Coordinates of C-alpha atoms and ligand atoms in Angstrom, one line a residue:
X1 CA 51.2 -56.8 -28.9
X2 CA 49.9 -59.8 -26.5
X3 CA 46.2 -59.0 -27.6
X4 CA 44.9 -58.5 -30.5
X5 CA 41.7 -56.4 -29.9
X6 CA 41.5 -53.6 -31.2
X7 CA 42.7 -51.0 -29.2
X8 CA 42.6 -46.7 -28.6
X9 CA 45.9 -47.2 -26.5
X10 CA 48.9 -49.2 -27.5
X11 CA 49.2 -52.4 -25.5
X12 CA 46.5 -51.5 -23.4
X13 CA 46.1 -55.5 -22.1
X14 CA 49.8 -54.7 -20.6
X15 CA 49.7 -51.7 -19.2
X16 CA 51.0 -51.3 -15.4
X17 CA 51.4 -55.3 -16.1
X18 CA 53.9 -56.1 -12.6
X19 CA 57.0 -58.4 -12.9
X20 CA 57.8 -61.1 -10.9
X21 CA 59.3 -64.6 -12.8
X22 CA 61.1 -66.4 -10.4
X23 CA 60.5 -67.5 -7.0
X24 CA 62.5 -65.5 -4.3
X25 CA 64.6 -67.0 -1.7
X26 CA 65.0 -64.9 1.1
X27 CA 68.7 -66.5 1.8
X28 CA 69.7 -65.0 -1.6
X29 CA 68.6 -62.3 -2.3
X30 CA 69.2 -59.4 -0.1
X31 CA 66.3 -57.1 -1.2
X32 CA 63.1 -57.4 -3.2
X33 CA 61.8 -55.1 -6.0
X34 CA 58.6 -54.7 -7.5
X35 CA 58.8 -53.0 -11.6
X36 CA 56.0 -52.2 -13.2
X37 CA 55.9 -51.0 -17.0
X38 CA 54.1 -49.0 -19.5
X39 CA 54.4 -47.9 -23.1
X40 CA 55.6 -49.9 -26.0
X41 CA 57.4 -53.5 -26.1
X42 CA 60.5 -51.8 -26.2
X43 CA 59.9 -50.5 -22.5
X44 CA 58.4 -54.1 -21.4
X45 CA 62.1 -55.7 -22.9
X46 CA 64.1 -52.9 -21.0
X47 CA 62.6 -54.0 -17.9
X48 CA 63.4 -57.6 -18.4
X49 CA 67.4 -56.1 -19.3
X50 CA 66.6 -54.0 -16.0
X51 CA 65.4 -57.1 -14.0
X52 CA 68.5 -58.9 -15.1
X53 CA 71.0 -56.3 -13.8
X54 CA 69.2 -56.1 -10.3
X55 CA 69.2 -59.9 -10.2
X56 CA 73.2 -59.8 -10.8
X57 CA 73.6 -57.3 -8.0
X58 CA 71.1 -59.7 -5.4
X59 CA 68.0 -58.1 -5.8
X60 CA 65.2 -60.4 -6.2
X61 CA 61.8 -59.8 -7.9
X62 CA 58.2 -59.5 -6.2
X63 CA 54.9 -59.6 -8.0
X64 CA 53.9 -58.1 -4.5
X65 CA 54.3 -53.9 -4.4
X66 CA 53.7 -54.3 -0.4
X67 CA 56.7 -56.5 0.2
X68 CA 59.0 -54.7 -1.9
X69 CA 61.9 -52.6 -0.8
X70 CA 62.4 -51.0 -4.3
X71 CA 59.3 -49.8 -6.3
X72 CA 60.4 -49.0 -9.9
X73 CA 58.1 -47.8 -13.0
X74 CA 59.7 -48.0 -16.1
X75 CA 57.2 -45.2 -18.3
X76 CA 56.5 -43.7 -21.3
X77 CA 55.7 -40.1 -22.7
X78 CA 54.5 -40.8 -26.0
X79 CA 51.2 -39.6 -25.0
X80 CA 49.8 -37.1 -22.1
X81 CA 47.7 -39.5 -21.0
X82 CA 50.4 -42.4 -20.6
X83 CA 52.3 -39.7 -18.4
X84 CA 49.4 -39.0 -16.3
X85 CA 48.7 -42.7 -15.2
X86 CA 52.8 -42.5 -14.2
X87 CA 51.9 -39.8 -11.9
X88 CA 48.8 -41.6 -10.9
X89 CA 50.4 -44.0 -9.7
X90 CA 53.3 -42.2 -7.9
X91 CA 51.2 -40.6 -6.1
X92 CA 50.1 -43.9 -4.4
X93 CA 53.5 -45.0 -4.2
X94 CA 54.0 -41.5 -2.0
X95 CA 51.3 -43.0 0.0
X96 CA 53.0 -46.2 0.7
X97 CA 56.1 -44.6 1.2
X98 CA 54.7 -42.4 4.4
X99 CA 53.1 -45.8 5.9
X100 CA 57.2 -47.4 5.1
X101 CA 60.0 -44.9 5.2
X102 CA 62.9 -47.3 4.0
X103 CA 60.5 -47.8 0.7
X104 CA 62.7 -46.5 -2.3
X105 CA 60.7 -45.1 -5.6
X106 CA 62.5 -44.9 -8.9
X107 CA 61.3 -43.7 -12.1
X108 CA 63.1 -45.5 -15.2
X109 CA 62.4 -45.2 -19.0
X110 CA 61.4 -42.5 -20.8
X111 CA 60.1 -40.2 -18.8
X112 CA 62.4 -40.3 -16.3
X113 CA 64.8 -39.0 -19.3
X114 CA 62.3 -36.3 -20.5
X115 CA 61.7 -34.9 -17.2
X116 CA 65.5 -35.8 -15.3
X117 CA 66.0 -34.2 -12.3
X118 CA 62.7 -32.1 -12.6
X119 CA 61.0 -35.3 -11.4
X120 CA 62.6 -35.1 -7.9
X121 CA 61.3 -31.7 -7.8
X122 CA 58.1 -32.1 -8.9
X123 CA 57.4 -35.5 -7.2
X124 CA 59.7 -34.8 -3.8
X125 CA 58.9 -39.1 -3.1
X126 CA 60.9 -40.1 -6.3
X127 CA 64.6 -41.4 -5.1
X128 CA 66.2 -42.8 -8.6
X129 CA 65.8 -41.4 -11.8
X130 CA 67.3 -43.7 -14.4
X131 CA 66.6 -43.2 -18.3
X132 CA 67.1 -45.9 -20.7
X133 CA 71.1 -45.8 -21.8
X134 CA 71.4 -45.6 -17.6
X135 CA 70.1 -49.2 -16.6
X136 CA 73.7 -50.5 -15.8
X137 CA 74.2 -48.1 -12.9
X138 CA 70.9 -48.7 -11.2
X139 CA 73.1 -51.1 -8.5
X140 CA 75.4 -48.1 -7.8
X141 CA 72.0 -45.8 -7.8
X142 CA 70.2 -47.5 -5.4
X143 CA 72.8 -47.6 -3.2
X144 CA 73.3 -43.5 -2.8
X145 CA 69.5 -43.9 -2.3
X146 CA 70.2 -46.0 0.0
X147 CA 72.9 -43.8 1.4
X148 CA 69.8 -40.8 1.7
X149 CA 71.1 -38.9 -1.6
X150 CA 68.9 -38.6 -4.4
X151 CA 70.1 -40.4 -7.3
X152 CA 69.9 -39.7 -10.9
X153 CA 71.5 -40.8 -14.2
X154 CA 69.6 -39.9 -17.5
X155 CA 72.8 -39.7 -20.0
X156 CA 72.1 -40.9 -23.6
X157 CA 74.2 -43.3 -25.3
X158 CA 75.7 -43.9 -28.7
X159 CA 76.3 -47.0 -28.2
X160 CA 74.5 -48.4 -25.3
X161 CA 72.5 -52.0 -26.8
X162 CA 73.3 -54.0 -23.8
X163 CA 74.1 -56.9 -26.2
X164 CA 75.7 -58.7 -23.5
X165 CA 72.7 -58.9 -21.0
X166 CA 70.4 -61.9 -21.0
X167 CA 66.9 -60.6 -20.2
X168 CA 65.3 -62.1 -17.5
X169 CA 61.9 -63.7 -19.4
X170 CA 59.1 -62.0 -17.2
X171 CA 55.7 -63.2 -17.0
X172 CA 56.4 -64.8 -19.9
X173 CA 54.1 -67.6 -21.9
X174 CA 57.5 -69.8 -22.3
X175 CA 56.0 -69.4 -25.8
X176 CA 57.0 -66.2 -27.1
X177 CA 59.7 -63.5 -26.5
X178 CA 60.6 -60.3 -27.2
X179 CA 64.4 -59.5 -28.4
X180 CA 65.6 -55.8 -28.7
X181 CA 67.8 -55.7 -32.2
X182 CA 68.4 -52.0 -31.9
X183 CA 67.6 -49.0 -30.0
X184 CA 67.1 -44.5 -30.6
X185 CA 65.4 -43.3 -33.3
X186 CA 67.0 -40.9 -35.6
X187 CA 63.3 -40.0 -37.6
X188 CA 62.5 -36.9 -35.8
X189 CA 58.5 -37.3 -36.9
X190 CA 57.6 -33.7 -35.8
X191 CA 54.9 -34.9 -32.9
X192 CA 57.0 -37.6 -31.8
X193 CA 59.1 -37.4 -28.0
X194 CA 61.2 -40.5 -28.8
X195 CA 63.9 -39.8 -30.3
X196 CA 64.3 -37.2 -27.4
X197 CA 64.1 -40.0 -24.8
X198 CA 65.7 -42.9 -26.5
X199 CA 68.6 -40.8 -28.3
X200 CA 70.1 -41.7 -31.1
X201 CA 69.5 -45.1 -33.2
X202 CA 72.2 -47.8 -33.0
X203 CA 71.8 -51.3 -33.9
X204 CA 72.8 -54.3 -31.5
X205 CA 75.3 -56.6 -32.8
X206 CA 73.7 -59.6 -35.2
X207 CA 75.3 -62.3 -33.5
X208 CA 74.4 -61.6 -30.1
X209 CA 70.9 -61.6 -31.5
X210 CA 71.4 -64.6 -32.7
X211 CA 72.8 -66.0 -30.1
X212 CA 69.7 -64.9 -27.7
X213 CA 67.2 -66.2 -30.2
X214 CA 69.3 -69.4 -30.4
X215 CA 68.9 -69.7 -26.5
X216 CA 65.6 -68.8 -26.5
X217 CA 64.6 -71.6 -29.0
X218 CA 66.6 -74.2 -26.5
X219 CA 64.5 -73.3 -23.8
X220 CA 61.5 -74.1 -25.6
X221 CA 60.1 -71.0 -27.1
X222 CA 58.9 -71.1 -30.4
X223 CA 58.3 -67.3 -31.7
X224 CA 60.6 -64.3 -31.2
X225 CA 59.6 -60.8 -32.4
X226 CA 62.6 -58.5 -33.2
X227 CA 61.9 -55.4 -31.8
X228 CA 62.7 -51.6 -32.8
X229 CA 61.2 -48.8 -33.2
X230 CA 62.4 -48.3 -37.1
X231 CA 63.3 -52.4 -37.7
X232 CA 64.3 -51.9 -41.2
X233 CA 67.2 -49.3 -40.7
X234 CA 68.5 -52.0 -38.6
X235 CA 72.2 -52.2 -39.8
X236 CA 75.2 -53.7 -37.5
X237 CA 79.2 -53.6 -38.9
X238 CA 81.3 -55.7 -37.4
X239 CA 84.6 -56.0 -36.6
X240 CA 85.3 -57.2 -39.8
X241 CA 83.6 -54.7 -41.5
X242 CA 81.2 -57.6 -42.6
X243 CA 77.3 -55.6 -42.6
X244 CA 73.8 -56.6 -41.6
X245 CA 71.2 -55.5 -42.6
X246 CA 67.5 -56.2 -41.1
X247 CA 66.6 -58.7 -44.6
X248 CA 69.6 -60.5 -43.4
X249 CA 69.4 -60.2 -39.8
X250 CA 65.8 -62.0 -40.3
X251 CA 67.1 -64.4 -41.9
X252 CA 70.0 -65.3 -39.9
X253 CA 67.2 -65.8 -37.2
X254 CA 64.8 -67.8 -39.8
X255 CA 67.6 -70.2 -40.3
X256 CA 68.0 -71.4 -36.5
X257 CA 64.8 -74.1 -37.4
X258 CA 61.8 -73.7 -39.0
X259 CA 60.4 -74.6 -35.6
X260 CA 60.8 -70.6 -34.5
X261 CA 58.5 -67.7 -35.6
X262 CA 60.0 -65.0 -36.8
X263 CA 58.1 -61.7 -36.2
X264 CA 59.4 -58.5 -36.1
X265 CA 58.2 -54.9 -35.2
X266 CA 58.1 -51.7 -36.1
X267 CA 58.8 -51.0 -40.0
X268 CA 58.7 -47.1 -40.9
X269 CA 57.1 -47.4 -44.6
X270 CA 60.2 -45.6 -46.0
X271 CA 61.9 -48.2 -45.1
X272 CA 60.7 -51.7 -45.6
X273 CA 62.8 -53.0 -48.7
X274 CA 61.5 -55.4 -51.7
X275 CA 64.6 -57.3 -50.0
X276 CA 62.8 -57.4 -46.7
X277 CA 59.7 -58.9 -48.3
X278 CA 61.5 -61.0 -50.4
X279 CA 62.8 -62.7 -47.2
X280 CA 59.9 -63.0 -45.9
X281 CA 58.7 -64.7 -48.9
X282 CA 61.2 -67.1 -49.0
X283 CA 60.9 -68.1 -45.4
X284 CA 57.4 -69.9 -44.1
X285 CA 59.0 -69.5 -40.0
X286 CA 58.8 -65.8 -40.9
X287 CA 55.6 -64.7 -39.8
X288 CA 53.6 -63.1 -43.1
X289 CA 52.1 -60.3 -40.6
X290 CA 53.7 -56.1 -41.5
X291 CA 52.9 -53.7 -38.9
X292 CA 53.3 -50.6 -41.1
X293 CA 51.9 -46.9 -39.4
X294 CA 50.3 -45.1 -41.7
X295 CA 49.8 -41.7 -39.7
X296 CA 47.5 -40.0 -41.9
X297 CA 46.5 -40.3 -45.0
X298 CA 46.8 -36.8 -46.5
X299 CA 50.6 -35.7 -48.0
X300 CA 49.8 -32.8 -46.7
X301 CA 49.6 -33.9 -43.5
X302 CA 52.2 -36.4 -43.5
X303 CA 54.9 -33.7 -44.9
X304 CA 53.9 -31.7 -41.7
X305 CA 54.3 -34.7 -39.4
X306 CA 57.9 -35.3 -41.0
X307 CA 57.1 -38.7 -42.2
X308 CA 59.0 -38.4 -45.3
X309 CA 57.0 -40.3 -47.8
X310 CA 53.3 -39.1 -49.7
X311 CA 49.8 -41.3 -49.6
X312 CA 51.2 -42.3 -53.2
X313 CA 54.1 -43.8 -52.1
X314 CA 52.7 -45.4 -49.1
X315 CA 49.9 -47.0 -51.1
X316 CA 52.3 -47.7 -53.8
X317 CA 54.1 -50.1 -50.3
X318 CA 51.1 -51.7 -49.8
X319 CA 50.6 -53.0 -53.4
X320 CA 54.0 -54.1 -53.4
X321 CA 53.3 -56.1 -50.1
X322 CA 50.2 -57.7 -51.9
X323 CA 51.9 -58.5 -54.7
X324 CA 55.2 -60.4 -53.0
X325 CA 53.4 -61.7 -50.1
X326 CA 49.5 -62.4 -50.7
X327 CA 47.3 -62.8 -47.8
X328 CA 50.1 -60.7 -45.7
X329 CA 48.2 -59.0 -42.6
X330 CA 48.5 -55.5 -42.5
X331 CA 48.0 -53.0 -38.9
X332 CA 48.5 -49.6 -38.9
X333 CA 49.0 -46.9 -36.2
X334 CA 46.7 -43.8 -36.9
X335 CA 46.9 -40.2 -35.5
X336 CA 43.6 -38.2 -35.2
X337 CA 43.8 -34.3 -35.6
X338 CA 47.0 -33.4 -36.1
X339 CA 48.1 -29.8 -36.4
X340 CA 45.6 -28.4 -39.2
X341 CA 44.1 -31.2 -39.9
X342 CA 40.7 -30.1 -42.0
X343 CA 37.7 -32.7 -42.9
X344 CA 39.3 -33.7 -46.2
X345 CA 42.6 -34.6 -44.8
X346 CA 40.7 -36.8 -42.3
X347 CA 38.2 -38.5 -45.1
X348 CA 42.1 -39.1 -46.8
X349 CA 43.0 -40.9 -43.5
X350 CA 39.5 -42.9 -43.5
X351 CA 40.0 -43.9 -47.6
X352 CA 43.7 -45.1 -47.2
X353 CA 42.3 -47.1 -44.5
X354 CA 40.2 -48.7 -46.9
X355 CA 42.8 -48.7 -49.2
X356 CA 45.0 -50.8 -47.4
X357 CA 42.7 -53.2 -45.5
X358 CA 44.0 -53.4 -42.1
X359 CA 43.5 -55.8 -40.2
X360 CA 44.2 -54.1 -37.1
X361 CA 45.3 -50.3 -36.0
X362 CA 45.7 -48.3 -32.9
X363 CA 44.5 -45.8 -33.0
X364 CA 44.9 -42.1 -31.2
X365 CA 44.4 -38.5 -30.8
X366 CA 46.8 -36.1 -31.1
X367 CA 48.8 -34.9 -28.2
X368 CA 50.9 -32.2 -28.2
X369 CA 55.0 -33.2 -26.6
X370 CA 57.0 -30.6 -25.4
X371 CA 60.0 -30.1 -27.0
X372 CA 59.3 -31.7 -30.1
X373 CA 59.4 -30.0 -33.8
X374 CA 55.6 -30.0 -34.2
X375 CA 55.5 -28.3 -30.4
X376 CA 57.9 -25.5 -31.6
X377 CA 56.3 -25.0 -34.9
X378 CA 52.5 -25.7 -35.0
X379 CA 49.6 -24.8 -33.5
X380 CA 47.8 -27.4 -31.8
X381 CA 44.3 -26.1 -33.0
X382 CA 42.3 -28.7 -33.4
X383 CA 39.6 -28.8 -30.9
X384 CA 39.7 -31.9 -28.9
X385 CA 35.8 -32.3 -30.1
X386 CA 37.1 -32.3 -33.0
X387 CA 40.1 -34.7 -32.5
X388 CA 37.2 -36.9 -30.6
X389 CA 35.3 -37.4 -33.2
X390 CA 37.6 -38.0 -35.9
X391 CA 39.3 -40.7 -33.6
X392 CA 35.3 -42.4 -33.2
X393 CA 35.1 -42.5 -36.7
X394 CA 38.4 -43.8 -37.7
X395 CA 37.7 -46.1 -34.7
X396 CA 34.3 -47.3 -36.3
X397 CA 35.9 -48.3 -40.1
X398 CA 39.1 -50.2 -38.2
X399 CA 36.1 -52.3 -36.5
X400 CA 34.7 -52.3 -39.9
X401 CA 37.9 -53.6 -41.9
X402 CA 38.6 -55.8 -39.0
X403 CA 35.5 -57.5 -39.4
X404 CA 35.5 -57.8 -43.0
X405 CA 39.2 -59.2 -42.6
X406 CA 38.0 -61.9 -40.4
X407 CA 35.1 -62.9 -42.2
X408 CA 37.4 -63.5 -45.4
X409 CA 39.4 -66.1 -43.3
X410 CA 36.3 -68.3 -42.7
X411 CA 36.5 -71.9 -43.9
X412 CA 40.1 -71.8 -44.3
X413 CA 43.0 -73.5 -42.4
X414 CA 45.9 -71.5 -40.7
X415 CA 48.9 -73.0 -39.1
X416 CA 48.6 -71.6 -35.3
X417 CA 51.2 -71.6 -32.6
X418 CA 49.1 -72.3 -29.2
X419 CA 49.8 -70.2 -26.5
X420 CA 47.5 -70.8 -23.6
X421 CA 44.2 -71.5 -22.7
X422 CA 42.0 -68.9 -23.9
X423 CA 40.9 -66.2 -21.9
X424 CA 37.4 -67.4 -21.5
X425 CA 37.7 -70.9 -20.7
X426 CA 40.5 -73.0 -20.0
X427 CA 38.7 -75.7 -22.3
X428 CA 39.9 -73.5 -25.2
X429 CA 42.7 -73.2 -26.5
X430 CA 43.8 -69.6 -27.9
X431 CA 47.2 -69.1 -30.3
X432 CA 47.9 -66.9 -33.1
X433 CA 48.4 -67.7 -37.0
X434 CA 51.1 -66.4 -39.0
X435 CA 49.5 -63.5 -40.0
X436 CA 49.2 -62.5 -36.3
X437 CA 45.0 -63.2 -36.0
X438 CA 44.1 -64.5 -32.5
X439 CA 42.1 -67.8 -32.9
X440 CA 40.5 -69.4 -30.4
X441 CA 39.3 -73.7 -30.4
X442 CA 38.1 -76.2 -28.3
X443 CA 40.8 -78.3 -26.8
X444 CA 38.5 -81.8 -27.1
X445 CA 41.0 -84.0 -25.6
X446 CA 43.6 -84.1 -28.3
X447 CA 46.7 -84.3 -26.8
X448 CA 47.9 -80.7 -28.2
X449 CA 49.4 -78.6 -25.5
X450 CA 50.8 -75.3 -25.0
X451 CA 54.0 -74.4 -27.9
X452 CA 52.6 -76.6 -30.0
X453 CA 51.4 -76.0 -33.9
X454 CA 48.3 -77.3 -34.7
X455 CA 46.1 -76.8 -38.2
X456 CA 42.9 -75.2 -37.4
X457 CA 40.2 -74.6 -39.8
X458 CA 37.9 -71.5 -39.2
X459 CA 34.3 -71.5 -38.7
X460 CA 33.2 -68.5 -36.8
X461 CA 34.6 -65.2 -36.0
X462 CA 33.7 -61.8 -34.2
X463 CA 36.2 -58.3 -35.1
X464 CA 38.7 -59.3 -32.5
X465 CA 39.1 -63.4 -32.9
X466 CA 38.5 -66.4 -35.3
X467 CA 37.1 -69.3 -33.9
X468 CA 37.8 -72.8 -35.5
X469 CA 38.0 -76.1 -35.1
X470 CA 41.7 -78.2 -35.2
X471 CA 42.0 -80.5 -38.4
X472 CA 44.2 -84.1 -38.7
X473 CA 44.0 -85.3 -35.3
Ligands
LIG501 N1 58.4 -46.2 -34.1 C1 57.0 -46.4 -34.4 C2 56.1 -45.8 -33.4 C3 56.4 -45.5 -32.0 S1 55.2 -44.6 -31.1 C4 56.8 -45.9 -35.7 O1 57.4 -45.1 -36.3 O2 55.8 -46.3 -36.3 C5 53.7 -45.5 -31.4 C6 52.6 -44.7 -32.0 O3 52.2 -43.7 -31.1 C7 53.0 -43.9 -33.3 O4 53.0 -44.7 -34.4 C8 52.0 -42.8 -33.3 O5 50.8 -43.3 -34.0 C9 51.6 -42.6 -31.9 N2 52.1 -41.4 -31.4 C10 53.3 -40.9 -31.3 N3 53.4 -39.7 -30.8 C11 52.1 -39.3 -30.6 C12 51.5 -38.1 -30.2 N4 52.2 -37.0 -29.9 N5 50.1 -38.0 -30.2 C13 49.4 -39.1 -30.5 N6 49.9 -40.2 -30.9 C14 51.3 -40.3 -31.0
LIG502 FE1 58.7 -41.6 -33.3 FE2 58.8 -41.5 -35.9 FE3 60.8 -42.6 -34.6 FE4 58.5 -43.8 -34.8 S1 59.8 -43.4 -36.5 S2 59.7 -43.6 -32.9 S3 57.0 -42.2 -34.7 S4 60.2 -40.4 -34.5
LIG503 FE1 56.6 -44.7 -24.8 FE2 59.2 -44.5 -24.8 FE3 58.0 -46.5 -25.9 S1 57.8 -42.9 -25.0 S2 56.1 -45.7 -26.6 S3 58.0 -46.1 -23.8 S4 59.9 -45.5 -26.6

């Protein structure tokens, strides 16, 4: 997550966020596109992977939609909502297009592979239609576009990772990068589209992570967060049969230099090991920060979403996180209103809230996917009232915890990574700490500057951000 507010809609600071990292030269590059991205990390890496495969075929990027020959939105479905801002905004693509008739529209990601060829139907404007396992034949796409025929190419992979491909770092701090270690999900939570639009998991190969987190350091970044959607299933066998799994993935990446942050995201709580946290224990460049969705808080409810694992056991995780790693923060992702959902399963969602002491959550409502098992079997029958209200209130005790979290940290000293000038002023400074808080301090005129760890002791906070002030200069 780039901000740490709390927030109803996952990355909401990046959503519709537009690409454009390098300069263009117009001798080079025969054509400019213009990609725009929504959903989770995972989509905002695919378009740097996407970027990167244009760029090899002499396409160059524009943060500019009006001077671009190739519009592409790389989407998500997880919600209805995300998918309604997708068609928001295609229809003022459609718009553009009637003003410039040589302008090409594609639709990438993961609606593009729920909807597949039913997009150039329903949305006559849309030209490509690539899904995520399809990325390496947008060159030969665009060019039957190009040719006047529609173009589409939504097959899953088993084994697509796209190990090989650098990512192009967009809009990037120069700070921080995101590095996909696997892809798919093979969970099948009943009111999740995923593994429908990302197909089955597989896990990239260890030493081309490695190898990118190794070049990443070289260039001067100094925090890399692994990314999948189910991190700790992560398990690569090589050629020579040697395994990986994600403890010692992490820790293959901890040992490039203390120097690099290690962050990864997500764990499903079935998951995470004691060999995980051990790992993370034994490594200080591994950021002590556990985004761990909790769902709901009633078995009930969490047998009927498919999660596999009781309240018991998850609060049984959570001690055994407190006990290995003290001081680790916690977030949490939190559906209001699921399928049959009564008051007492909510109040079980507000006290294992309390129970574990987040930090930070986001927080939604329920929406119902096609196609997904709790589509075919459940009613959706909670009233969205309902749902409304239980989402304010779970809302109200995250701002709550988060307050109470913050206000534990004051008076004591974090290591923080700086990443910019803060968003209010550029006399500020604003990084993170280990445990993934956003802290904010005056810059004085210490010669700190951006990538750079500083000690900074806190002296004020509000629910979103400690403020402090650095020590030892
Ligand atoms: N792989 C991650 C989550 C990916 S989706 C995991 O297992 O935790 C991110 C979050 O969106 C989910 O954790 C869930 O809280 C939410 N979400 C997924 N499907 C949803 C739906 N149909 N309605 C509301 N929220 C949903
Ligand atoms: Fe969806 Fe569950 Fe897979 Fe997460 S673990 S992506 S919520 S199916
Ligand atoms: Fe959305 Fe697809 Fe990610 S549905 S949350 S972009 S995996």
């Amino acid at each position: 997550m780039q901000d740490l507010l709390i927030s109803k809609v996952q990355d909401e600071s990046r959503q519709g966020e537009a690409f454009a990292p390098f300069l263009n030269d117009p001798s080079v590059y025969r054509k400019k596109f213009y990609i725009e991205s929504y959903g989770c990390q995972m989509n905002f890496a695919d378009s740097e992977i996407v970027a990167s495969i244009l760029n090899n075929s002499g396409f160059g990027a524009t943060r500019n939609a009006e001077e671009a020959d190739l519009v592409f939105l790389n989407t998500c479905s997880i919600r209805e909502k995300a998918e309604q801002t997708v068609r928001k905004r295609l229809t003022e693509f459609r718009k553009a297009k009637q003003a410039r008739p040589g302008l090409l529209v594609g639709v990438l990601g993961c609606m593009a592979e729920r909807l597949k060829s039913k997009f150039l139907e329903e949305e006559k404007l849309v030209d490509i239609v690539v899904g995520p396992d399809a990325y390496r034949s947008l060159p030969g796409l665009i060019e039957e576009a190009e040719g006047g025929q529609k173009a589409v190419n939504v097959l899953l992979s088993r084994e697509e990772t796209y190990a090989d491909i650098a990512p192009v770092r967009l809009d990037s701090n120069g700070v921080s990068a995101f590095v996909s270690i696997m892809r798919g999900c093979n969970n099948m939570c009943s009111f999740c589209v995923v593994p429908f639009t990302r197909g089955r998991e597989r896990s990239r190969d260890a030493f081309s992570i490695v190898q990118e987190c190794e070049a990443l350091f070289n260039d001067g970044f100094k925090e890399v967060t692994l990314l999948g959607q189910n991190v700790d299933s992560y398990y690569f066998s090589g050629d020579n049969a040697e395994t990986v799994t994600f403890a010692m993935l992490l820790e293959m990446v901890a040992k490039i230099s203390p120097g690099l942050r290690v962050r990864f995201s997500t764990s499903h709580p079935k998951d995470i090991t004691d060999d995980v946290l051990h790992t993370m224990e034994k490594y200080e460049n591994i950021c002590k920060y556990i985004h761990l969705p909790v769902q709901s808080g009633s078995s009930r409810i969490l047998q009927l979403m498919n999660r596999t694992y009781t309240r018991e056991w998850y609060m049984a995780k959570i001690n055994r996180i407190r006990e290995i790693l003290p001081g680790c923060g916690i977030s949490s992702d939190i559906i209001a209103g699921f399928c049959t959902e009564t008051e007492e399963d909510h109040q079980d969602t507000l006290s294992i809230m309390q129970y574990s002491g987040y930090d930070l959550s986001y927080m939604f409502f329920y929406s119902e996917r096609p196609g997904t098992l709790a589509q075919r079997r459940y009613k959706d029958d909670i009233p969205e009232a309902v749902k409304k209200r239980r989402l304010q209130e779970i809302v109200d005790l995250q701002n709550a915890l988060s307050k109470q979290s913050n206000q534990k940290d004051l008076g004591k000293t974090f290591q923080v990574l700086i990443e910019g000038d803060s968003k209010k002023s550029d006399q500020d400074w604003m990084g993170r700490t280990s445990h993934n808080k956003v802290i904010v301090f005056p810059k004085h005129n210490y010669s700190l500057k951006k990538g750079d760890y500083a000690m900074v002791t806190v002296n004020d906070c509000t629910k979103a951000t400690l403020l402090g002030e650095v020590q030892n200069n």
